[in-house]
Amino acid sequence: MALDPRYGSRKTREFMTGGLAGQVVLNSRGWLGAKDNIIHTGEGPVPIIRWAGTLVAWANKVCVRVYDTAAHTRIGKLDRPKSSNAEGTSCQLFWDGEQILYMGWHQTIKVARMRRKGTADVDALRTVEVVVSFQLDSLVVGLAPFGADIAVLVHNPALDGSSPRRPNNLTAAAALSGGTASDATGVSTELQHERPELKIFTWAREEVAADALSITGYEEYEASEYALATCYLPRTRASSQVRMNGSGAATPTGRQATKWWADGEEPIYYVVSPKEIIVGRPRDGGDRVTWLLEHSRYEQALDIIESDVTLTQATREQVAGQYLEFLVSQDRFEEAAALMPRLLKDNAAVWERWVYMFAQMRQLPAMAPHIPIEHPTLRQTAYEMMLHAFLLNRADHSILLALVKDWPTHLYSVTTLTEAVLHRIRAPGGDTEALLQVAAQLYQIQGRYDLALAIYLRQQQPAVFDFIQEHHLLPVLHERVAQLLSIDEERATQLLMDQYDEVPASTVVPSIQAEQQRAKDAGDSSEAEMWRHKLHHYLDQLFQKDQTAGADYHVLQVELYADYAPGHLMAFLVSSQWYGLEGALQVCEQRGLVREQVFILGRMGSASQALHLIIQRLADIPQAIEFVQMQRDDELWELLISLALESPALTGELMDNIGGYVNPLRLLQRIPDGMSVEGLRDRLVHIIADFRTQTSLREGCNTILHTDCLLLAQRLYHEVRHALSHLYVKPCIPFASTSQAEAGGQWQHWNAGAGLGAVVDQQDLPGPQGTKQLHLRRKEGPDDEDLETVWVGIEYPAAASSDLGSQTSNLKFREQRHRKTARQKGIDSQPSLPSLVVADVAVLPD
């Protein structure tokens, strides 16, 4: 019999019965009382009925049928396994919700899914689809879902006391016949049953777990004497848990989590036997972790505690402690230290305990990279103990340096650690490069940058340049500036150039000279020469940056240029005014620098001596001409000609170049008779042609200059005559009649081109006399520019009305005469735009 799961909430009070009669009867209560409806018959006894929602499944000796009580129709069936031994065995059914039906019959397991035909409508007809089917080696006496898997209670075939397991057909027959079987000879043999097992299978027939049950008297119990009852809350099976392959079979999409049930919904499995009931519960993460720890499978236990959030903190600490202890016992300290962040998480107390344990085993170097500095933050003593421990061994100093750079300063006492580091440096074998950098880092943390700089300079660290720029330490170097040049000359020089006003040459040069002298005293001439070259490079860069910055060392610089860069000496001599001419001349003479000697002699006033050097040592006529021209001394031309006439080649070269500076006749008249000058005729023709060309150019230039002067003077004249092109005139006529006074008291517009114009109303006047603002155009270039201005109203007195008329006529006459004169002279008759702008208003009262 099976009750409707909704029996207590529905008025129909339905239940279904089966039995040996082979009928499936649905009893339903209506208005007229209870009524039995036979919904199926004719397929043998019905030993089992299972009801879920509106669906009912029952089994007979032929098949398993599924009936929909809401639609009152049979929706499908599952055929009995075809094995010959399956007939007469009981079938096991279990509903997982209304969608999944589990069936176990003989040695076959099937899983069916209820599907609606063609649509997702809830009223659509449903059908049964088998998604899983596989065979076992034992009899299925009960089954139920186990999360995404299947829990199966199996009864193993009976065995005799000495022989191994018999074939399935023999053992199955023995189980069904009451515990006896006949072998091939027909002799009856008393058999013993094995213990039943509760197994877990995936839908792909993979056996996940198996537990043999110790039931009292199991040797005598048959398969029909066991049952599996389950307290299992149906869960909606997500479609993602099962995927269909090409043949229609289901395969799992992945393994389920350790704990797949919700809190308060733990499934319970009851294994029922004739004399006792065994209660089974699924193992949780804690059980699995305990078993894994007992078998030293620590990595799997770690995976479980990281994926299962329901495990207690005590379980996690147990895994962490046992795993670390195992690794330490195997001397795998680095591996243990690397796993600590995963195992210990933010448990500060456990972290500190392992810090002290590693310290006792002298394995802190393995733990240092992994110790936390936040989340959690340990006590200060733990960090200080680790830092001080790294002072002892020279090999650990690099680890100490990395920790000091990475750790925040609030984790330890900076002053205490600094004292310990300095004490270790003074001890034998303590002045390692790494430990010195630790000291510099600690000084830097305390803001004592000068002491940190001294260490960086001692170690010749390239990073010292960035350190100096970051903390502006260049002025505190003083005599140690030369040490920067020994680290990186280019960067040091660039740094000194950028801040040459803060670190003057008077600081840098003595420092370099001191290093040079130290090398000389040590007998190292190559090093001394290296420092001298560095000095030249510094002074050269400084001179290019600011010619006056190193003026005190220009005397020294002449010698340095002569030795290391003679090609730059001439530019230096020309630009500098702070070197002694006699000393510079002596240096150039010692090194045979003729051109430089010529320049110095020129500055000393010994032009003739310089000219002798050019002709006699260089034989360079163009340079000699350039030198004489710069001196602006006509006597030097005579000297140049005299010196050149000593050689025919120089004479010919002088003829080629002198034409543009002096009259060539001065040279030609002095050529001595009998001197053979190569190409004399061609050179004479060239001299004459050049002279004529120069003469023509001078005359043309003078003509153009004269014409431009005349034109500009005429333009200036007309500009001055017509400075104001527009006026507003108001004549004043004293002792005149009323009408004349009224006429004379009106404003009139006067234009320089048109003369006196129309009368202007008071309101149209610009400035204070009117309301309009006018603009004046003034010509200042190729384009005219609008300039805002205020116009001037001018009054001039007139003695009488006749005088007013004559004055007006004279004004007009003068303007007409101007235009006539302009046309005769070919000048633009329109007066040019005014070049004066008046900014104030001067209007006389009436």
Coordinates of C-alpha atoms in Angstrom, one line a residue, residues 364 367-371 373 383 386-387 390 396-408 411-412 438 441:
L364 CA 64.5 30.7 10.1
M367 CA 60.6 30.7 7.0
A368 CA 61.6 34.3 6.5
P369 CA 60.0 34.8 3.0
H370 CA 56.6 33.5 4.2
I371 CA 56.2 35.1 7.6
I373 CA 53.4 41.1 8.3
Y383 CA 60.0 39.8 14.3
M386 CA 64.1 36.7 13.5
L387 CA 66.0 39.8 12.4
F390 CA 70.2 36.7 10.8
D396 CA 72.1 35.3 6.1
H397 CA 72.9 39.0 5.8
S398 CA 71.3 39.2 2.4
I399 CA 68.0 37.8 3.9
L400 CA 68.2 40.4 6.6
L401 CA 68.6 43.1 4.0
A402 CA 65.5 41.9 2.1
L403 CA 63.5 41.9 5.3
V404 CA 64.5 45.4 6.3
K405 CA 63.5 46.7 2.9
D406 CA 60.2 44.9 2.9
W407 CA 59.0 45.0 6.5
P408 CA 57.2 48.1 7.9
L411 CA 57.2 45.6 13.4
Y412 CA 60.5 46.1 15.2
V438 CA 71.4 47.0 6.0
Q441 CA 68.8 51.3 5.0

